[in-house]
Tab-separated table of C-alpha atoms in Angstrom:
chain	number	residue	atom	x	y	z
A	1	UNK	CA	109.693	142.701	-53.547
A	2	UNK	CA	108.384	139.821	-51.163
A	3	UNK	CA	105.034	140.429	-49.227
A	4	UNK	CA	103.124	141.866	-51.942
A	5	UNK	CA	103.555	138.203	-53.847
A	6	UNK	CA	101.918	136.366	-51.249
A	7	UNK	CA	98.878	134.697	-52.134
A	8	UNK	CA	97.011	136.910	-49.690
A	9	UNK	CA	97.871	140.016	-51.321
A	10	UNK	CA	97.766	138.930	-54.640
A	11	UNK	CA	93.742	138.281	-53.791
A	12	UNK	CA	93.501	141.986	-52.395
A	13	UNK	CA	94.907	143.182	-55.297
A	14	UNK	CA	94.867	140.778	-58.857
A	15	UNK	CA	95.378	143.383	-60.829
A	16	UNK	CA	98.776	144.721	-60.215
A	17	UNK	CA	100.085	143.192	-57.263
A	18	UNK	CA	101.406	146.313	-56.384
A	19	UNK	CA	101.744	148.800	-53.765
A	20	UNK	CA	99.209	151.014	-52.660
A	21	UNK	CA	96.263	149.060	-52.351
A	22	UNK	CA	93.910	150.941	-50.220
A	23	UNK	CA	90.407	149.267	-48.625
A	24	UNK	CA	87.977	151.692	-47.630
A	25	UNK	CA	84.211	152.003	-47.749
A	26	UNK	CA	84.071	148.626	-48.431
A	27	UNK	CA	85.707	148.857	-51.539
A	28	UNK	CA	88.956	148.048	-52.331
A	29	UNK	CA	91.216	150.161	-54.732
A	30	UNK	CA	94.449	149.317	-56.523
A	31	UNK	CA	95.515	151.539	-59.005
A	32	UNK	CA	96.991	154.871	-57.588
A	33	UNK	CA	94.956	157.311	-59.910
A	34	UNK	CA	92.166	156.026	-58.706
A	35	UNK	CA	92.335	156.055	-55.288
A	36	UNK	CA	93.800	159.864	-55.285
A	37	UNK	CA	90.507	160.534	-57.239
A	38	UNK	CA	88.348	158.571	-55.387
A	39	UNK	CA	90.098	160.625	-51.833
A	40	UNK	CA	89.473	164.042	-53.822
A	41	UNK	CA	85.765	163.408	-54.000
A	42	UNK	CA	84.932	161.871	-51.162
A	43	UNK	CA	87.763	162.649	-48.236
A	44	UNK	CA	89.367	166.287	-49.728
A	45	UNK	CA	92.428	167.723	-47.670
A	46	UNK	CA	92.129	171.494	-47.077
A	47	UNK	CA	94.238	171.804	-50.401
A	48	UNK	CA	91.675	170.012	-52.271
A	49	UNK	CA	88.915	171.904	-51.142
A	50	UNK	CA	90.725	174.741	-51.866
A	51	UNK	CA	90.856	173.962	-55.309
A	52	UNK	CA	87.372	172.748	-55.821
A	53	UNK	CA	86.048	176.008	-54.636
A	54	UNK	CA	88.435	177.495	-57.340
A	55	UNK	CA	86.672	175.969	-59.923
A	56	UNK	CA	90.649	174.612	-60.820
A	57	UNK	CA	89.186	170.988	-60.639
A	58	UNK	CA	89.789	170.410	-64.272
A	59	UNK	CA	93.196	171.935	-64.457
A	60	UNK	CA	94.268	170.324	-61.835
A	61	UNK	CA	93.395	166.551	-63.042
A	62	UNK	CA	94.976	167.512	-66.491
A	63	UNK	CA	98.371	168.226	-64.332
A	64	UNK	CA	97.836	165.118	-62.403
A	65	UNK	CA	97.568	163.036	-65.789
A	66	UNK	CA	100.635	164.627	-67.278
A	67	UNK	CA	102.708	163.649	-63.997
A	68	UNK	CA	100.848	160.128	-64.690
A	69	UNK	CA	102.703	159.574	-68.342
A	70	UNK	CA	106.347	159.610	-66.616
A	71	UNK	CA	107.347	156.178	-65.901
A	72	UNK	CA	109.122	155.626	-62.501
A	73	UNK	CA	110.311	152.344	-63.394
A	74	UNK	CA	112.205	153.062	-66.430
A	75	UNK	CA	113.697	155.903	-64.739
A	76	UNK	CA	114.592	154.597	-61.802
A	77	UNK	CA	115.561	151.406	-63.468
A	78	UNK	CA	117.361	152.613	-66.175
A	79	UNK	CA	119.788	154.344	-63.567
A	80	UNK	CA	120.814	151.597	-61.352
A	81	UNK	CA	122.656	149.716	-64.551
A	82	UNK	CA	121.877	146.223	-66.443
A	83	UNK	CA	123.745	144.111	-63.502
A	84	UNK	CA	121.992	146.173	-60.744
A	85	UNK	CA	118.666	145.975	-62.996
A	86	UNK	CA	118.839	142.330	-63.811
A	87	UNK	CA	119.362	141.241	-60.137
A	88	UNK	CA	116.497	142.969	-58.812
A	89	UNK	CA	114.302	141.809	-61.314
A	90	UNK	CA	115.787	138.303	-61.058
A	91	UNK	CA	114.871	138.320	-57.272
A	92	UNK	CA	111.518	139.613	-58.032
A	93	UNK	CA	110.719	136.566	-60.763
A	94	UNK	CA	112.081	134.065	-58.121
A	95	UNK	CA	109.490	135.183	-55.550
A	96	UNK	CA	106.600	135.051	-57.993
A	97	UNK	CA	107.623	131.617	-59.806
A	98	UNK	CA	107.156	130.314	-55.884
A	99	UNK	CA	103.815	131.965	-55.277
A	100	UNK	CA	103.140	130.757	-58.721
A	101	UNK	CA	104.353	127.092	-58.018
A	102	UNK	CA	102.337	127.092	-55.073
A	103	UNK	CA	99.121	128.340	-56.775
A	104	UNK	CA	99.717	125.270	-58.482
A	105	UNK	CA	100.279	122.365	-56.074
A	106	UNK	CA	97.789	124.022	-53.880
A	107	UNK	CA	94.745	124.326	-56.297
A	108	UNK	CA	92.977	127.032	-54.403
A	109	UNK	CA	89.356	127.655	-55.754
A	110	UNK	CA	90.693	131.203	-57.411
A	111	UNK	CA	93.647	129.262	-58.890
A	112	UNK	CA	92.599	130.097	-62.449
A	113	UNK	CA	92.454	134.149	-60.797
A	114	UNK	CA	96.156	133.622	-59.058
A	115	UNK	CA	97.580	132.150	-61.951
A	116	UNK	CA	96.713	134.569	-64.284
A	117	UNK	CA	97.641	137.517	-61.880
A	118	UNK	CA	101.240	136.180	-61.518
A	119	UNK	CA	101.564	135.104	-64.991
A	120	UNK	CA	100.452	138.996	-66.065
A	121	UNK	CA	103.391	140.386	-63.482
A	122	UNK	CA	105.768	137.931	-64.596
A	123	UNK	CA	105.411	139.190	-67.871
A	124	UNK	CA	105.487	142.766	-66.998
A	125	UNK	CA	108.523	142.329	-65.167
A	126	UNK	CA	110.323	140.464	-67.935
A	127	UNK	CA	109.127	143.116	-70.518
A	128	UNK	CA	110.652	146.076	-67.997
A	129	UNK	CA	113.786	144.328	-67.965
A	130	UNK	CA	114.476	144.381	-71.864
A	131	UNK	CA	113.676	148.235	-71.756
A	132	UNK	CA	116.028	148.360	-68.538
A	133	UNK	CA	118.373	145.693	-67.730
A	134	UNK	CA	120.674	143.479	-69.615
A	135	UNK	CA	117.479	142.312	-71.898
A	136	UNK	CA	117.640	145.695	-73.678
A	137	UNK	CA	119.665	146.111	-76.507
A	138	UNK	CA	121.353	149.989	-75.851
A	139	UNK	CA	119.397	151.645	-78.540
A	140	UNK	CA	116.571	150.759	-77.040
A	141	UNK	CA	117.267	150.972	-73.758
A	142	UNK	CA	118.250	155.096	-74.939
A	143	UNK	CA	115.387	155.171	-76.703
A	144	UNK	CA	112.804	154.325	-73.942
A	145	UNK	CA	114.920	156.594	-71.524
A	146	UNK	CA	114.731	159.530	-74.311
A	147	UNK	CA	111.126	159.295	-74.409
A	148	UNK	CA	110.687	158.919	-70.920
A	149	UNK	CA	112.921	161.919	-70.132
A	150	UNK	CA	111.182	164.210	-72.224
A	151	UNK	CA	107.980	163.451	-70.564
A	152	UNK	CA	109.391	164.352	-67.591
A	153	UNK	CA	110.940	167.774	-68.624
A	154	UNK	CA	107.369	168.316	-69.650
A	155	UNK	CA	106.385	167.609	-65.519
A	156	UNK	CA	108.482	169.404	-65.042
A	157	UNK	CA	108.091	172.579	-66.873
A	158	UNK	CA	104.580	172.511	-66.067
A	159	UNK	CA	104.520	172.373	-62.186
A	160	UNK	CA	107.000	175.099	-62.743
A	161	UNK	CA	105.044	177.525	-64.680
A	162	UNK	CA	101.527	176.798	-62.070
A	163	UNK	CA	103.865	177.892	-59.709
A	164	UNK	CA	105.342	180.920	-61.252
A	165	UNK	CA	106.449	182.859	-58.750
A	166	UNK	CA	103.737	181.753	-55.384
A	167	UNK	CA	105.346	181.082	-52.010
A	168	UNK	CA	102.757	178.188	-51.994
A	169	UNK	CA	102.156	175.056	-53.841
A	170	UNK	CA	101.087	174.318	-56.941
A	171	UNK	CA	97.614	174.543	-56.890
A	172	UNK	CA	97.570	177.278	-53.917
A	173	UNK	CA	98.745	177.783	-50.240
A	174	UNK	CA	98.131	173.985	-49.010
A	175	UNK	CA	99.377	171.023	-50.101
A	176	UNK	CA	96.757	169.137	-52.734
A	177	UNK	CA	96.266	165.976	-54.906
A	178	UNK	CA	98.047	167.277	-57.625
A	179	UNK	CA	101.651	168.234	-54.927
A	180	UNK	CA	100.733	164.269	-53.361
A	181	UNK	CA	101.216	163.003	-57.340
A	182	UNK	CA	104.334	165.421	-58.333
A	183	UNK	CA	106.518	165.421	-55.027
A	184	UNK	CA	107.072	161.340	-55.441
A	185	UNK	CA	109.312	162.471	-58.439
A	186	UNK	CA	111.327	164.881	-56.394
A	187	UNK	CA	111.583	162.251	-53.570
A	188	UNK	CA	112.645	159.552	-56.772
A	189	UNK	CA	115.591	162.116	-57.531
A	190	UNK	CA	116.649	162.259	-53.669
A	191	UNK	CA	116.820	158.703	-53.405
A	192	UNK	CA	117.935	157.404	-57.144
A	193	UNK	CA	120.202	160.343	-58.796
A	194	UNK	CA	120.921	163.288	-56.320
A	195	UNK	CA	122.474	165.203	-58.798
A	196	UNK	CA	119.584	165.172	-61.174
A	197	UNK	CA	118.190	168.209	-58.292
A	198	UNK	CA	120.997	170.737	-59.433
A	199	UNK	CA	120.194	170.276	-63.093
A	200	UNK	CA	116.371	170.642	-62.527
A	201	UNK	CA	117.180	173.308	-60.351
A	202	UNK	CA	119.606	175.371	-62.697
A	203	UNK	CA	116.647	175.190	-64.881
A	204	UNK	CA	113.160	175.353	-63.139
A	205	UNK	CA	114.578	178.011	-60.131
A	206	UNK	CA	110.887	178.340	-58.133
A	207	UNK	CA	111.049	174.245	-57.866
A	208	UNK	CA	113.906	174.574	-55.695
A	209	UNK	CA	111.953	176.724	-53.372
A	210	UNK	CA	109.111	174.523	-53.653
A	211	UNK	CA	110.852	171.774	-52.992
A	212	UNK	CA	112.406	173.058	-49.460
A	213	UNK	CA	108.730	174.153	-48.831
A	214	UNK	CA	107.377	171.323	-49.470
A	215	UNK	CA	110.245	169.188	-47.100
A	216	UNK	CA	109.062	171.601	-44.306
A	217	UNK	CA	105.976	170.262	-43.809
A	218	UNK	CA	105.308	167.542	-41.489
A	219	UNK	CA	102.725	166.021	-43.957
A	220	UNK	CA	104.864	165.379	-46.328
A	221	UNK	CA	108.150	164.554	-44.102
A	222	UNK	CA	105.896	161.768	-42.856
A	223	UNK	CA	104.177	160.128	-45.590
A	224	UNK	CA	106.563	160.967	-48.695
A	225	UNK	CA	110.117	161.132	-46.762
A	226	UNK	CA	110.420	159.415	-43.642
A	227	UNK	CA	110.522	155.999	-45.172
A	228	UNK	CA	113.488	157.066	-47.135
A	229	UNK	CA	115.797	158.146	-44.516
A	230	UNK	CA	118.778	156.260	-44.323
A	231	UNK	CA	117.899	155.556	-40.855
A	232	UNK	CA	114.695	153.878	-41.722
A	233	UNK	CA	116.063	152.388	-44.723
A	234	UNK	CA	118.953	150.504	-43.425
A	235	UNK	CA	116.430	149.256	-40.674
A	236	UNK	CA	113.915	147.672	-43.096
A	237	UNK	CA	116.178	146.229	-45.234
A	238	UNK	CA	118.087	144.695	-42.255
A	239	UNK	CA	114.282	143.573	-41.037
A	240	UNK	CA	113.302	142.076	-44.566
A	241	UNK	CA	117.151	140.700	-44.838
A	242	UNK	CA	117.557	142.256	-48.187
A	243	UNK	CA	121.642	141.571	-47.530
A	244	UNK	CA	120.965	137.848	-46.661
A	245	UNK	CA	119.073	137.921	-50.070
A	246	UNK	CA	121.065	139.938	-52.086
A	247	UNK	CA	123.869	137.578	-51.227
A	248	UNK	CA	121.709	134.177	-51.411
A	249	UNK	CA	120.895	135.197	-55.056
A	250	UNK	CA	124.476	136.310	-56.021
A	251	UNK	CA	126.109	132.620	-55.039
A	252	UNK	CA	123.183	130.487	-56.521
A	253	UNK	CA	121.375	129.645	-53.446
A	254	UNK	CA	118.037	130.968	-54.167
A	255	UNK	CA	116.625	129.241	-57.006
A	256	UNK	CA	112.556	129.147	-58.013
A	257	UNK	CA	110.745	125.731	-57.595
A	258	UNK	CA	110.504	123.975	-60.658
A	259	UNK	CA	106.884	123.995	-62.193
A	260	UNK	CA	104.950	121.338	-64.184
A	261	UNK	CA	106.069	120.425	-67.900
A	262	UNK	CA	102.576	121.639	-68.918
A	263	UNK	CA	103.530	125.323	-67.371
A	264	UNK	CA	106.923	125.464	-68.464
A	265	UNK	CA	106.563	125.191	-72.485
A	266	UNK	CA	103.630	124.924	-74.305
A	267	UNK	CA	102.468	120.972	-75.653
A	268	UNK	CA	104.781	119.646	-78.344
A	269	UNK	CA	107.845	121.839	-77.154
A	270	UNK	CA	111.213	120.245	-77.011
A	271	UNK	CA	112.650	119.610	-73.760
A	272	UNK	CA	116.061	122.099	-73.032
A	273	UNK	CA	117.113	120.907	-69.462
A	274	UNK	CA	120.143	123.207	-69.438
A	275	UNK	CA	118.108	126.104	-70.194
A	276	UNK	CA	114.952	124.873	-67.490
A	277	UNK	CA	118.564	124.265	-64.994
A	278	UNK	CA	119.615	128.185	-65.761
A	279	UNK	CA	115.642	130.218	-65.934
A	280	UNK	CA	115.339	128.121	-62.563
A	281	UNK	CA	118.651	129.359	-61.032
A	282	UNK	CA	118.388	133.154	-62.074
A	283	UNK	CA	114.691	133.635	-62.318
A	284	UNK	CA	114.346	134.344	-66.336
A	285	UNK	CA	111.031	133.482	-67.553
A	286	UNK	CA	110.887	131.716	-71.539
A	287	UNK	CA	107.991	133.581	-73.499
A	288	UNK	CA	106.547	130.326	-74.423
A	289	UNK	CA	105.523	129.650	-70.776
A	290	UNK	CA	103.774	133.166	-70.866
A	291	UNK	CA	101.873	132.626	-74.097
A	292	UNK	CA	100.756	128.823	-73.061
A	293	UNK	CA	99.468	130.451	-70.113
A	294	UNK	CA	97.635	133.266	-71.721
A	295	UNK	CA	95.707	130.846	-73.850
A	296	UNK	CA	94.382	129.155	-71.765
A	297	UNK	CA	93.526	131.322	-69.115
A	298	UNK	CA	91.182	134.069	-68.363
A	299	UNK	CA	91.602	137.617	-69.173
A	300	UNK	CA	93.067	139.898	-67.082
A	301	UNK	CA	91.069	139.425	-63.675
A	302	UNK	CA	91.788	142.270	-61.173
A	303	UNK	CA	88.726	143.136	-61.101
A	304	UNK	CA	86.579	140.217	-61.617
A	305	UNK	CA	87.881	138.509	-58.525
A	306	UNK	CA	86.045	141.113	-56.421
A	307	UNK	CA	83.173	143.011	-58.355
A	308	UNK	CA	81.020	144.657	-55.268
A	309	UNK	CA	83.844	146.075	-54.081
A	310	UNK	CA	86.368	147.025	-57.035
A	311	UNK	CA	86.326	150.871	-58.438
């Protein structure tokens, strides 16, 4: 929610500004599906060479693409509730509207790079909030949830059926790409709705036993669960001071730097200081600073910042 807005990790990774971003043979990759595709090929677990000798390859990258079209965000999201939704989000666009402000009294060389990389997450944020939070009207809040929840009964049903009824995983009897891009949705459940396990369960019996397979592994208990224990939980947010910010944000006492006319509305706007007083206190973003921005800027720029080294 913090360090991966700094305008060190917004260089590393432009595109997103999300986490992973993974450097390795001198390349440096940001988008999940790619780096699980570019570890398949060149640094394959004993699961994935398992499965290329299987000639499953194919089948297995189809399975990984259908996990791909179920949305995290909305899901997880669309659980916590508008005031829990908004907050988070409202913390998130304070953050970036500092990075941003500092992009601009800074005037790095990249600036025109930086600026459009936070103006692009700004805007993705703001759109995920009126599919999530208090932005959403309920139909289409339901809506988007519908949709997403029938892609993930599809997920679903399909890592049940490559299952069937193995004692392994889901592509054989070690863990593969495909378990390390479905078992983040099972760990989602854990950690956002508990009780979505017995209705999955009731339904999809052999991902139960999966699923207690799966937790038995080392491998997975420390890169997929150990950060979520409450144990480790409590002591990160207690590190990163989430309470100290949760309640900063609640009683008005964070509030986002205020940016340059020019940013803020587009030329020939009319000036609304009550509404520049409120966006500044709570984060919310006005399209119109958005669209100036995109106008006048470059196109999307992950990967131009970078090109010998991008995927």
């Amino acid at each position: 929610m913090r360090d991966n807005y700094t305008l060190e990790y917004a260089r590393l990774n432009p595109d997103t500004m999300a986490v992973p971003t993974l450097e390795i043979d001198d390349k440096v990759i940001t988008e999940s599906h790619e780096i699980v595709r570019y570890l398949f090929h060149n640094y394959p677990g004993p699961g994935d060479r398992e499965v290329q000798a299987s000639g499953r390859a194919a089948e297995m990258w189809a399975f990984v693409d259908l996990a791909r079209s179920w949305d995290e965000y909305v899901f997880t999201y669309g659980h916590m509730g508008a005031q829990s939704s908004d907050m988070a989000n409202g913390i998130r666009l304070l953050y970036l509207r500092y990075y941003l402000g500092q992009t601009l009294r800074e005037k790095p060389e990249d600036e025109q790079v930086l600026v459009s990389a936070y103006v692009n997450k700004i805007a993705g944020i703001m759109t995920m909030n009126r599919v999530t939070g208090g932005g959403a009207t309920p139909e289409a809040k339901e809506k988007e949830m519908q949709t997403n929840r029938a892609r993930l009964d599809g997920v679903l049903a399909a890592a049940s059926a490559l299952l069937g009824s193995s004692s392994g995983f889901l592509f054989g009897d070690q863990l593969c790409t495909a378990d390390a891009c479905f078992l983040p949705i099972l760990r989602t459940f854990l950690v956002a709705t508990p009780a979505m396990f017995e209705v999955v369960f009731a339904k999809h019996p052999n991902l139960r036993e999966y699923w207690e397979r799966a937790q038995a592994s080392e491998d997975v208990q420390q890169a997929l669960l150990r950060c979520v224990r409450k144990g480790a939980l409590a002591w990160f947010m207690l590190k990163k001071r989430v309470p100290k910010t949760i309640l900063a944000y609640k009683m008005g006492l964070l509030r986002a730097p205020p940016l340059p006319d020019e940013i803020e509305r587009p030329p020939g706007a009319e000036v609304d200081k009550t509404s520049d007083r409120q966006h500044n206190r709570n984060g919310s973003r006005r399209a119109s600073f958005l669209d100036a921005r995109r106008a006048g800027s470059p196109a999307r720029v992950g990967r131009t910042g970078r090109p010998s080294r991008q995927l």
